[in-house]
Each structure stands twice: as C-alpha cells, then as structure tokens.
mmCIF file of C-alpha atoms in Angstrom:
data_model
loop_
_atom_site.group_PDB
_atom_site.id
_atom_site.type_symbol
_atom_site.label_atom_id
_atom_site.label_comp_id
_atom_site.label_asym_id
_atom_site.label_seq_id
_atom_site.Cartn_x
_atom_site.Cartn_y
_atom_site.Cartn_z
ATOM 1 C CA UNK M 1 85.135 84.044 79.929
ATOM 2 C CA UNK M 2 86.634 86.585 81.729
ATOM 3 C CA UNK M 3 85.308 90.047 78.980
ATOM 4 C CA UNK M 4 85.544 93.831 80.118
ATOM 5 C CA UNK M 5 83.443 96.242 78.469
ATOM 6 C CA UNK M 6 85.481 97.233 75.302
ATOM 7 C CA UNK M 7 85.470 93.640 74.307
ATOM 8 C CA UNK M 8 88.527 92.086 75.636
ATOM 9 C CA UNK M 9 88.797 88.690 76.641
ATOM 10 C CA UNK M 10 91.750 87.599 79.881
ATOM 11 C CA UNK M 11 93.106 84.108 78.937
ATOM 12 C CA UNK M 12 96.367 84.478 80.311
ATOM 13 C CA UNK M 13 97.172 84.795 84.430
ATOM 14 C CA UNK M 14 99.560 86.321 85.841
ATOM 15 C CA UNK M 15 99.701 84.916 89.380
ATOM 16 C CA UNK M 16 102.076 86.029 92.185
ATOM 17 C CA UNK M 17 102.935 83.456 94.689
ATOM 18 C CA UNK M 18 105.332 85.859 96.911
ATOM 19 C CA UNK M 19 106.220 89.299 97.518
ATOM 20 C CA UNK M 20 109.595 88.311 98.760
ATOM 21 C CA UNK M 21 113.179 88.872 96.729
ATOM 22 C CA UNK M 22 116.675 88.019 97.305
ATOM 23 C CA UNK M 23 117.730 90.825 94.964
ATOM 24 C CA UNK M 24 116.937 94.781 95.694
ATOM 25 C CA UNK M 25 116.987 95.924 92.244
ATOM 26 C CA UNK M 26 117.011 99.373 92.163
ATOM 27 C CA UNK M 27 113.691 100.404 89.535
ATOM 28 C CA UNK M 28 111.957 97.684 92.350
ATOM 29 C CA UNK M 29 112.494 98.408 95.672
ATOM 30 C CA UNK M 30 114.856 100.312 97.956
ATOM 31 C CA UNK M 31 117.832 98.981 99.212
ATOM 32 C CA UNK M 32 116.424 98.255 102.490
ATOM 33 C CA UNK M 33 114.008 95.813 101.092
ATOM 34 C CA UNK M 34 109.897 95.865 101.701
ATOM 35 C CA UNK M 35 107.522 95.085 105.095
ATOM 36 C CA UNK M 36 106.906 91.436 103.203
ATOM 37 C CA UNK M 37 103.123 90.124 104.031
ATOM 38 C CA UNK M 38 102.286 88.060 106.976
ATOM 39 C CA UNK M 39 102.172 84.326 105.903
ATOM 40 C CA UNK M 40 98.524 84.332 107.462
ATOM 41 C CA UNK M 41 97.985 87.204 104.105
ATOM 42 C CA UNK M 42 99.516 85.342 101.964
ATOM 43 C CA UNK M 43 97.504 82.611 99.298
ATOM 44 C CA UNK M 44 98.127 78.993 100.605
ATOM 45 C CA UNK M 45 99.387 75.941 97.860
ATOM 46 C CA UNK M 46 95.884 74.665 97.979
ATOM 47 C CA UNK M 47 94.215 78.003 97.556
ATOM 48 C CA UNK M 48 96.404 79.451 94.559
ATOM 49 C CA UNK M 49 95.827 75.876 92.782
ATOM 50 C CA UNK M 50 91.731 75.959 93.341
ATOM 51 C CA UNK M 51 91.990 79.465 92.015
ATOM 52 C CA UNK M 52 93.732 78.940 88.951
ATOM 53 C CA UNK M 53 91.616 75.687 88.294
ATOM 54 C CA UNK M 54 88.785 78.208 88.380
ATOM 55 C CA UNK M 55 90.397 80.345 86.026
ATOM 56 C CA UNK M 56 90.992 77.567 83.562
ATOM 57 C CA UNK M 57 88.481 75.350 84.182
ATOM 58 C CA UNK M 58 85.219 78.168 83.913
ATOM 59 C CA UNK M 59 86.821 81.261 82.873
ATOM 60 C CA UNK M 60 88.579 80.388 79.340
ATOM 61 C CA UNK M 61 92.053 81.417 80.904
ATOM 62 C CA UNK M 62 94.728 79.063 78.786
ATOM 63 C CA UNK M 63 98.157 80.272 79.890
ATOM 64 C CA UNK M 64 99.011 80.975 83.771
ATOM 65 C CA UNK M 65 102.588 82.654 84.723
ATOM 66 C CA UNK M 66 104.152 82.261 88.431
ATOM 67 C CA UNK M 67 105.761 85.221 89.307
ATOM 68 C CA UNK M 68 106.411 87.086 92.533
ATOM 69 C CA UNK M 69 108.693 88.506 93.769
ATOM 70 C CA UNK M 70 111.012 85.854 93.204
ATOM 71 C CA UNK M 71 108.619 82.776 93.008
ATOM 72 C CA UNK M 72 111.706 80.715 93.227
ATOM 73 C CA UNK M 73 111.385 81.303 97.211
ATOM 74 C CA UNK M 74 107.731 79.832 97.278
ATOM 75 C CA UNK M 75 108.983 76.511 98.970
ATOM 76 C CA UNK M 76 105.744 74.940 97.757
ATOM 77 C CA UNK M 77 106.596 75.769 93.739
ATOM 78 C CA UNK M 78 107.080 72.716 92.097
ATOM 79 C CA UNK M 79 103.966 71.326 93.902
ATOM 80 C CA UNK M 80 101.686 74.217 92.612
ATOM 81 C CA UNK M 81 103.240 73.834 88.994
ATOM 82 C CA UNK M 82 102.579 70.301 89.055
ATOM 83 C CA UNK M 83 98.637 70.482 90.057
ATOM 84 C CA UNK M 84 98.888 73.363 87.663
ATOM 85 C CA UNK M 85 100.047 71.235 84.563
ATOM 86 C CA UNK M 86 97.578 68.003 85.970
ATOM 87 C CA UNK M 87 94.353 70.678 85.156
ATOM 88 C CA UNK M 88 91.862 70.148 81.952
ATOM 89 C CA UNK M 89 92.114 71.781 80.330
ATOM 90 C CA UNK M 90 95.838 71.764 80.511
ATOM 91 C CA UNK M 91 97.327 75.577 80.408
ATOM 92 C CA UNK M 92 100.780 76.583 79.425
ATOM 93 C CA UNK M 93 102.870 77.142 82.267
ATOM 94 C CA UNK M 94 105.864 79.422 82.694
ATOM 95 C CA UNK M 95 107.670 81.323 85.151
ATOM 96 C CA UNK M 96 109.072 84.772 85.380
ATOM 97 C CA UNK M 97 112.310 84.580 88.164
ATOM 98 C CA UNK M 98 115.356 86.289 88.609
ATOM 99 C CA UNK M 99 117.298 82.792 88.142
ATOM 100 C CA UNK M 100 119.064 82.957 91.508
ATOM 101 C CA UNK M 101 118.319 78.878 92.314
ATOM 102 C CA UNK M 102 116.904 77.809 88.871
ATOM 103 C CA UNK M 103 120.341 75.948 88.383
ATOM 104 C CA UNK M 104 118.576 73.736 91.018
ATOM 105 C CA UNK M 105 115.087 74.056 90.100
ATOM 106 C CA UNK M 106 114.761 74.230 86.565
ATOM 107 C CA UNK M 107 114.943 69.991 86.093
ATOM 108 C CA UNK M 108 112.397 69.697 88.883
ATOM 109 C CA UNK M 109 110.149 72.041 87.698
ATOM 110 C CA UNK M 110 110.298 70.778 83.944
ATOM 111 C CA UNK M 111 109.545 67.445 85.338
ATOM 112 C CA UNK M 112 106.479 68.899 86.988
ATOM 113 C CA UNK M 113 104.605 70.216 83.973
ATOM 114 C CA UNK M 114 106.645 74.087 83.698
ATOM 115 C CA UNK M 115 107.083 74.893 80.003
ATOM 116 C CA UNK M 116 109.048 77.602 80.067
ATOM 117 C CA UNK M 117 110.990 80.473 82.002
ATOM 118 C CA UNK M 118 111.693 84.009 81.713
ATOM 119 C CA UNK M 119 114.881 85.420 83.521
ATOM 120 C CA UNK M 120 115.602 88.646 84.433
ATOM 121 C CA UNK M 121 119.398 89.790 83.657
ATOM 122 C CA UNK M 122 120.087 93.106 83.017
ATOM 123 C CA UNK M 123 124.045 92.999 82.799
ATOM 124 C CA UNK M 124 126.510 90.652 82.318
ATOM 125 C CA UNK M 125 129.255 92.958 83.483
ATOM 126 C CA UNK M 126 129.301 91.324 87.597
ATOM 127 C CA UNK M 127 130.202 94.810 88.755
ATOM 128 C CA UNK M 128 127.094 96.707 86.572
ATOM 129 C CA UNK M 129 124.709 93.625 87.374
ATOM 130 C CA UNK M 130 125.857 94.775 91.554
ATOM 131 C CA UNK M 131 125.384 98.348 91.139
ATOM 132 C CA UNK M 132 121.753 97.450 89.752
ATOM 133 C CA UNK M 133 121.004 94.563 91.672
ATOM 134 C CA UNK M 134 123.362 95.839 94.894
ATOM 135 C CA UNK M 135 124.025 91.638 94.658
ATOM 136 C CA UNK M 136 127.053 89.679 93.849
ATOM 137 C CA UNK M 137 124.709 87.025 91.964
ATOM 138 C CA UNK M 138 125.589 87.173 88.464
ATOM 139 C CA UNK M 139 126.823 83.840 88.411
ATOM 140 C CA UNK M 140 124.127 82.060 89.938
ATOM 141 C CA UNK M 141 121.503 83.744 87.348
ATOM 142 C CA UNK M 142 123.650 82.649 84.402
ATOM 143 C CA UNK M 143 123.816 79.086 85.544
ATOM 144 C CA UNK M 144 120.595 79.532 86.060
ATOM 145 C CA UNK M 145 119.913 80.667 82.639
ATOM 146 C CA UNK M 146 122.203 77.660 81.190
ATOM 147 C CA UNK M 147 120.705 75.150 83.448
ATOM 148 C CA UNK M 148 116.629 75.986 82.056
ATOM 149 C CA UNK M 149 117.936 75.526 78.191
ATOM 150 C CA UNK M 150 119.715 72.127 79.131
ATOM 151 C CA UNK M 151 116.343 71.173 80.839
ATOM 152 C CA UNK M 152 114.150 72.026 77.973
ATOM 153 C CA UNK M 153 112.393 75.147 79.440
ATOM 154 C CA UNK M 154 112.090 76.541 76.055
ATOM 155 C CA UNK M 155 112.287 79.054 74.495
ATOM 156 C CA UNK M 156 114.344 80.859 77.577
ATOM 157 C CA UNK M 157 113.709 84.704 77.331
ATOM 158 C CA UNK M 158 115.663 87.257 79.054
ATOM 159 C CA UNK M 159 114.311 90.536 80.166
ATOM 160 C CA UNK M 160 116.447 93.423 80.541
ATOM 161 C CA UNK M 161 115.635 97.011 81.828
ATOM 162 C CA UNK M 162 118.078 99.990 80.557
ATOM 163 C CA UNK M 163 118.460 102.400 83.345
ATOM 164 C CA UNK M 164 120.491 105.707 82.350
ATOM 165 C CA UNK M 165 124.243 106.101 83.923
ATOM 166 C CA UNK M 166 123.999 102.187 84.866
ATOM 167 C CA UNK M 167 123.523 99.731 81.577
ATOM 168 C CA UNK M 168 122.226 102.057 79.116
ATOM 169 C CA UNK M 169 124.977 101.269 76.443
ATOM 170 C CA UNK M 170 124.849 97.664 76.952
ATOM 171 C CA UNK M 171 122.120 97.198 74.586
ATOM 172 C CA UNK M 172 124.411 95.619 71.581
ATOM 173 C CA UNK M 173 126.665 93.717 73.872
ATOM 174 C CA UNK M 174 123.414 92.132 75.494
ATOM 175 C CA UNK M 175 121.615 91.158 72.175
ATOM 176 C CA UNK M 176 125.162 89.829 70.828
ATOM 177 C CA UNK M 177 125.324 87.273 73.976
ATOM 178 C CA UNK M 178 122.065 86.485 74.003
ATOM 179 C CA UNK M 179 122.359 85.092 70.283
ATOM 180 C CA UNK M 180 125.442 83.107 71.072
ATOM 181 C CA UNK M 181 123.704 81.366 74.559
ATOM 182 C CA UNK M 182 120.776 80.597 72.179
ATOM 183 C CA UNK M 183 118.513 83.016 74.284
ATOM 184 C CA UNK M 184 115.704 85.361 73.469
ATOM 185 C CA UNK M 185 116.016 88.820 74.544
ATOM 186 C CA UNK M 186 113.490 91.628 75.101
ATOM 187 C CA UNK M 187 114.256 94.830 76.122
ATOM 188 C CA UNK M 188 111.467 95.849 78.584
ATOM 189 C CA UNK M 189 111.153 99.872 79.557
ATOM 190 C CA UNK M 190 110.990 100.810 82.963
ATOM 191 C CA UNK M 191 108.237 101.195 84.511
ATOM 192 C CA UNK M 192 106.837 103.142 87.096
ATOM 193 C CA UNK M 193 106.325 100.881 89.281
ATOM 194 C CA UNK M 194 109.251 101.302 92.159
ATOM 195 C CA UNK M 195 108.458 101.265 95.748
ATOM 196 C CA UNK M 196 110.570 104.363 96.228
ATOM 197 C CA UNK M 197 108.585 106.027 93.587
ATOM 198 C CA UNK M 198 112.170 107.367 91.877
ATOM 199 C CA UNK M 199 110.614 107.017 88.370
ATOM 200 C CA UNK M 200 111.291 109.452 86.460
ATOM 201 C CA UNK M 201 109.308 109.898 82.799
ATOM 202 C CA UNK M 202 112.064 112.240 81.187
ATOM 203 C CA UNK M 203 115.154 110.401 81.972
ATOM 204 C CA UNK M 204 113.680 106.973 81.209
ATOM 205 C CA UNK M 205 115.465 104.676 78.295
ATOM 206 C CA UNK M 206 112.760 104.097 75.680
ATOM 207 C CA UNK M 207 111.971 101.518 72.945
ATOM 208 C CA UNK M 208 113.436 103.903 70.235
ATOM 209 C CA UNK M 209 116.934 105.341 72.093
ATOM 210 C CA UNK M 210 117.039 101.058 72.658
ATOM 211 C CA UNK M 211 116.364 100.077 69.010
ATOM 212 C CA UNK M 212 118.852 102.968 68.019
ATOM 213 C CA UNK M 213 121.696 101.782 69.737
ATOM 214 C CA UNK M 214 120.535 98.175 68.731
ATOM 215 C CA UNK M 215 120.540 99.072 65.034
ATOM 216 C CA UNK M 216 124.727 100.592 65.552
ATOM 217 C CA UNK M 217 125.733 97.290 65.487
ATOM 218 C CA UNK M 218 122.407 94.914 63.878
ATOM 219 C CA UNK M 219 120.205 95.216 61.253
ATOM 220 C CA UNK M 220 116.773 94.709 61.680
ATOM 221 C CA UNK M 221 113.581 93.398 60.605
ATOM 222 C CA UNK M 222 110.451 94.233 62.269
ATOM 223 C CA UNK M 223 108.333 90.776 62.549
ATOM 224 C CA UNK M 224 104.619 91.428 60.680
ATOM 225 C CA UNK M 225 102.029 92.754 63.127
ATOM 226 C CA UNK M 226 100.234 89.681 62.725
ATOM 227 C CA UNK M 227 102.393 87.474 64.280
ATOM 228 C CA UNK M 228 102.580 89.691 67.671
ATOM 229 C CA UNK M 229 98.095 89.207 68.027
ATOM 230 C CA UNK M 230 98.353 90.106 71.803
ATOM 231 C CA UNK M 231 101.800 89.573 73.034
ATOM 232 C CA UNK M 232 102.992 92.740 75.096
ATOM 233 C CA UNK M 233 106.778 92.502 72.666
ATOM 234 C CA UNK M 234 106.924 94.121 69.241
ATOM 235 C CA UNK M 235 109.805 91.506 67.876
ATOM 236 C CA UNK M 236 112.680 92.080 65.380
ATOM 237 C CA UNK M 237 114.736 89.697 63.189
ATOM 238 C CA UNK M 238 118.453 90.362 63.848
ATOM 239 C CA UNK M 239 120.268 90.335 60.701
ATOM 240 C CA UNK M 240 117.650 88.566 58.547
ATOM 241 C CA UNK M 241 116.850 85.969 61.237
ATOM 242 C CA UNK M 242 116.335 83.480 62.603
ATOM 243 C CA UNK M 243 117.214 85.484 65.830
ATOM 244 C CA UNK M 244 114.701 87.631 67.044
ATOM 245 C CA UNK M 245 115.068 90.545 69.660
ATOM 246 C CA UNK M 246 112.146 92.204 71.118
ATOM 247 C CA UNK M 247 111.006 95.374 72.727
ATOM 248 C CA UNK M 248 108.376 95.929 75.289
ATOM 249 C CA UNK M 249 107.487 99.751 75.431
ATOM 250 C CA UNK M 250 105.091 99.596 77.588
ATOM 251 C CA UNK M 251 104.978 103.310 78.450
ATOM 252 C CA UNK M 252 105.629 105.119 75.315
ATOM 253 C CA UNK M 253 103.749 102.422 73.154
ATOM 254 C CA UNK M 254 101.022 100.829 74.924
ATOM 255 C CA UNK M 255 99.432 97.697 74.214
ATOM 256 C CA UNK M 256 96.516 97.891 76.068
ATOM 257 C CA UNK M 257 93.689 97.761 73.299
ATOM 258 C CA UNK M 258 95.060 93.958 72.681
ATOM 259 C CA UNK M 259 95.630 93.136 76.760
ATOM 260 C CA UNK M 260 94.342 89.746 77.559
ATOM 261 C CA UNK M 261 95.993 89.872 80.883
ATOM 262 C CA UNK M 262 94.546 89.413 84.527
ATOM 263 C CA UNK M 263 96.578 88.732 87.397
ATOM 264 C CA UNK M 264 96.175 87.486 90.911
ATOM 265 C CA UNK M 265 98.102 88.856 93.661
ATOM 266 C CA UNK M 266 100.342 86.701 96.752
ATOM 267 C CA UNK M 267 97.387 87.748 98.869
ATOM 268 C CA UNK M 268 94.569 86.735 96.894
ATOM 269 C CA UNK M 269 93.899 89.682 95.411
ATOM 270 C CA UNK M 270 92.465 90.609 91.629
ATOM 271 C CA UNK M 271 94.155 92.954 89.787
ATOM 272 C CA UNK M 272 92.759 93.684 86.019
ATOM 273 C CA UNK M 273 95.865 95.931 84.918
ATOM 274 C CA UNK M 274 99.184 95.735 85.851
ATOM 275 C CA UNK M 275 99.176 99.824 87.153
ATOM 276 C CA UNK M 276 95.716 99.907 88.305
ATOM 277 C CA UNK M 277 94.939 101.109 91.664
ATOM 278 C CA UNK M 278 91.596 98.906 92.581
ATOM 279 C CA UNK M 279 91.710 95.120 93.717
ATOM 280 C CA UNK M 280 89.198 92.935 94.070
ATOM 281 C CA UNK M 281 89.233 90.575 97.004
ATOM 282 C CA UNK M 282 88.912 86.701 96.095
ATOM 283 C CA UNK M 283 90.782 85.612 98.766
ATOM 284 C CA UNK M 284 88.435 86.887 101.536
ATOM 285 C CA UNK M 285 85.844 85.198 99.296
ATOM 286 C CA UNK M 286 87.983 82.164 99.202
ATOM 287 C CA UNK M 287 87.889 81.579 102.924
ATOM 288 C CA UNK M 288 84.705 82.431 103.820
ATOM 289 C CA UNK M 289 83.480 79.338 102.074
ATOM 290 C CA UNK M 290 82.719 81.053 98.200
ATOM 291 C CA UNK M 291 81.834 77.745 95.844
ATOM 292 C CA UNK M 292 83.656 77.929 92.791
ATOM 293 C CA UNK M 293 81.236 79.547 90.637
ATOM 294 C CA UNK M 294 80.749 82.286 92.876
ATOM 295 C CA UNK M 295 84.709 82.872 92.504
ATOM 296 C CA UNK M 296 84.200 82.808 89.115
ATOM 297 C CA UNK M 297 81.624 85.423 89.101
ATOM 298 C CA UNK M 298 83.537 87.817 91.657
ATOM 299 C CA UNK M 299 86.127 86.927 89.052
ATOM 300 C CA UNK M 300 84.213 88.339 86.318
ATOM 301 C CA UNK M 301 83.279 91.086 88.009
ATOM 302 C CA UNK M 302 86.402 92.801 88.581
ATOM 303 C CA UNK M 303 87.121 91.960 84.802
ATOM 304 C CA UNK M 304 84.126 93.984 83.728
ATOM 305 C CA UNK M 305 85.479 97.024 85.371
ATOM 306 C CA UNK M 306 88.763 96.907 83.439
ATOM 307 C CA UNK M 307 89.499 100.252 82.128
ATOM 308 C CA UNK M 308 90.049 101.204 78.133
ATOM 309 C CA UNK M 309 94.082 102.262 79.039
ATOM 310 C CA UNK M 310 96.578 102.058 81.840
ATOM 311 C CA UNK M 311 96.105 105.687 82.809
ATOM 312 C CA UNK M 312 99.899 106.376 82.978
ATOM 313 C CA UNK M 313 99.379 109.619 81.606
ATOM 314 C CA UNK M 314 96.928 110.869 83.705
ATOM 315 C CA UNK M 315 98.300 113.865 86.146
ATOM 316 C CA UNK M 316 97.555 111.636 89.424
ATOM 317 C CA UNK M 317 99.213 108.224 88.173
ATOM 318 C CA UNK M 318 102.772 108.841 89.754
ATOM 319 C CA UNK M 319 100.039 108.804 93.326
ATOM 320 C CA UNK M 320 102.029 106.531 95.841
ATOM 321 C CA UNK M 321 100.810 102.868 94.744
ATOM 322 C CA UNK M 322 101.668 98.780 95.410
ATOM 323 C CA UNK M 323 105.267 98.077 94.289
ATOM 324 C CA UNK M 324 105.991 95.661 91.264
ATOM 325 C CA UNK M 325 107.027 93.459 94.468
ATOM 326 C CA UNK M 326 103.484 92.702 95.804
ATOM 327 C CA UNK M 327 101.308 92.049 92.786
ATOM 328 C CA UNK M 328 103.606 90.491 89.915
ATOM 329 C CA UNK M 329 105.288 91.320 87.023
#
C-alpha cells in the first residue's frame, strides 16, 4: 500500500501523459504557451503502463486518471488505456481532457476499457469561453461532451473555474445546462497553480460567493458527509434531486486529511500532493534497470514523506513552482 505517516492510504493515480495543450487558458499558462519537455523526458507507452501495473498490481492503487495537459494529444492514448483496463486487478479508468477531439475519441477509448471522462468547460457563451481559453473551440468541446454520453463514458462531469470580470455570473446559467445535457457539474476554485503566477488569493471566486449565486436561482441540498468518504467535491441536490452539483474548494476548504491521491508526472516523476514542491524520480529508476519491486518501494518512499496539509497558507507557497501543465490536474 502506498501509507504516509498520518495514516493515509493513495489508491487513486493521477497520471500525466503530456505537458502539451491546444488551449492557453488563462489561470494555466500564458498566452504564449510553455517550453514543452523533450520527448527523450517524457514517459514512453511501455513505461507509463509498467508503472501503473506497479501501482495496481503491488501498491493497492484501484482507480488511475490520464490527464496532462491535454492527454487527448498523447498519440499513444487508447493503447495505454487499453493495457490499463487488461491489468488485475482491473482499476477504474477515466480521463480528465479539455474535449477538443473527444468527438473522435470518446468511442475508441470506451472500446478500450475508459470508464469515464471529465471535461473542462468553463463557458458556454463562444465569445467568454475565447476570452478564457483565447480559442475559438467551444464547439468542438461540446461535441465532445455530447459524443462521451452517447458512448457510455458515464457519468460525464464538467469542471468549471469562475474567474472574476470573465464568467463569474455564469454560475446558474452553467448548472441550468448542465441538468438539461444530462451532465454533472462541479465548480472547482482556482488554484494557484498558473505558470504566470497571476493568482491572486483576495480576488479569487470561492465555494461560498459560487453556492450563493447558485442558490439565486436553485435550492439546495447538501449530500450527507458520508457519501463524499474521500472524494475532493462536497455535492448538492438541485431542487430535491436527482441532480447533483458539486463544489471543489480546494483552497478555502481543504480536503487533505481524507487525500488518497498520488500522481505521476509526463516525465516520470512522483508527486505526493498536487502543490508540493519535492518529486521523486521513478523514471530515472525506471531506466536504469529498477525491478518492479524496487519501483514499488521508491514508490513508497516518496508516499511516506507526504505532508499533513497542502501548505497553501504558508508565507513562501506563492514561491515560483511547476505549472498545472507539467504534473496533472
């Protein structure tokens, strides 16, 4: 199992398979784009699938999420998924993506084992989605979106960040499509986690201004604590159910004494919290000719070392760090 000292136990993955985008959102990454990794850097097919079969196979991990970047681009995706879903113990498989392409993916990669997607849309107004995304791609991400419920990739979930002077009163309008498309929507703050490091603390949009503006036009329900055990949404029922609407705060409510969360970066590397700011090296490991169970162990190592929070509030946390690009939502 993969414990840290205050008695948590990682049994879901997070792994990034690229640090590449075709949108430049603007709470990611400047409008410019990134330096992307060297392929040479980067994990290959073969290596990312041996090191989530070590993750499920000797460290208890039961549910593995591709994300990147946009792991849409990986051209080796459906491939991976497929060894992914052939592993036994068999994890759940999903995918976080931005939907540009899953119109064209998302019957392949059902095929191939994928359970489920999560799609990030944070407007439906085309001129709003631009401004945000500075891309004319709102099209592609809802066809996207219609294309993964048609191919069974259920339930699909829909993330949406609120940034102020941009979609901040779109909260209503959001949850009201999302209930007629048959989606799930959560509400996700934003994070500090931009390459530019613009974040700014005091003019962020936070779980309550969102469930304030939610509750103008819905009533709602919050779901018993029971029901959440260690997912990172608290979840509403929207007028008495059966639609639910959730909110991850993230900042301002932190879930970290129920993480169960580890994540492996494009390049191989481990990361044991989403913000921290030490990685430990399995891909180095990897090629030097590392069996399995000494993975595992390196593995467990950097697990052990996990910390009790995130640290966010700590003076030095806004300290330049790796952008939400290169290690994975």
């Amino acid at each position: 199992m993969l414990l840290d000292t205050y008695g948590r136990a990682a049994t879901d993955l997070r792994v990034s398979l690229t640090d590449r985008c075709n949108l430049r959102c603007t709470y990611c990454m400047p409008e410019e784009g990134l330096a992307w990794l060297d392929k040479p850097e980067l994990l290959t097919d073969d290596e990312i699938v041996r090191l989530v079969g070590v993750a499920v196979t000797r460290l208890g991990v039961t549910e593995v999420r591709f994300t990147g970047g946009e792991p849409l681009l990986r051209r080796g995706l459906t491939g991976i998924v497929a060894r992914c879903a052939a592993l036994t113990p068999r994890p759940r498989l999903s995918l976080t993506t931005n939907g540009i392409g899953l119109a064209r993916l998302a019957a392949p990669l059902r095929e191939a084992g994928l359970d489920r997607v999560n799609v990030s849309l944070d407007s439906t107004d085309p001129d709003v989605f631009e401004r945000i995304t500075r891309r004319r791609r709102l099209g592609d991400v809802l066809r996207g979106l219609e294309a993964a419920r048609e191919a069974g990739l259920t339930p699909v979930k829909v993330n949406a960040v609120l940034m102020p002077g941009l979609n901040d009163t779109e909260a209503p309008g959001l949850l009201a499509w999302a209930i007629e498309h048959g989606y799930e929507l959560r509400f996700i703050e934003q994070m500090p986690l931009d390459a530019q490091h613009g974040w700014d603390r005091e003019r962020m949009i936070t779980a309550e201004q969102i469930l304030a503006s939610l509750r103008t036009r819905f009533a709602l329900t919050p779901e018993r604590a029971e029901r959440r055990g260690s997912a990172p949404a608290e979840r509403w029922l929207v007028d008495g159910g059966p639609h639910r609407v959730g909110v991850i705060a993230s900042v301002t409510r932190p879930f970290c004494r129920a993480c169960d969360r580890t994540r492996l970066t494009a390049d191989g590397q481990v990361r044991n919290c989403l913000f921290a700011r030490e990685e430990s090296d399995l891909r180095g490991a990897l090629r030097s000719g590392a069996d399995d169970e000494e993975l595992a162990e390196r593995w467990r190592a950097a697990m052990w070392g996990k910390k009790a929070g995130s640290g966010i509030d700590d003076p030095e946390f806004l300290q330049p760090r790796r952008p939400m690009s290169a290690i994975g939502g």
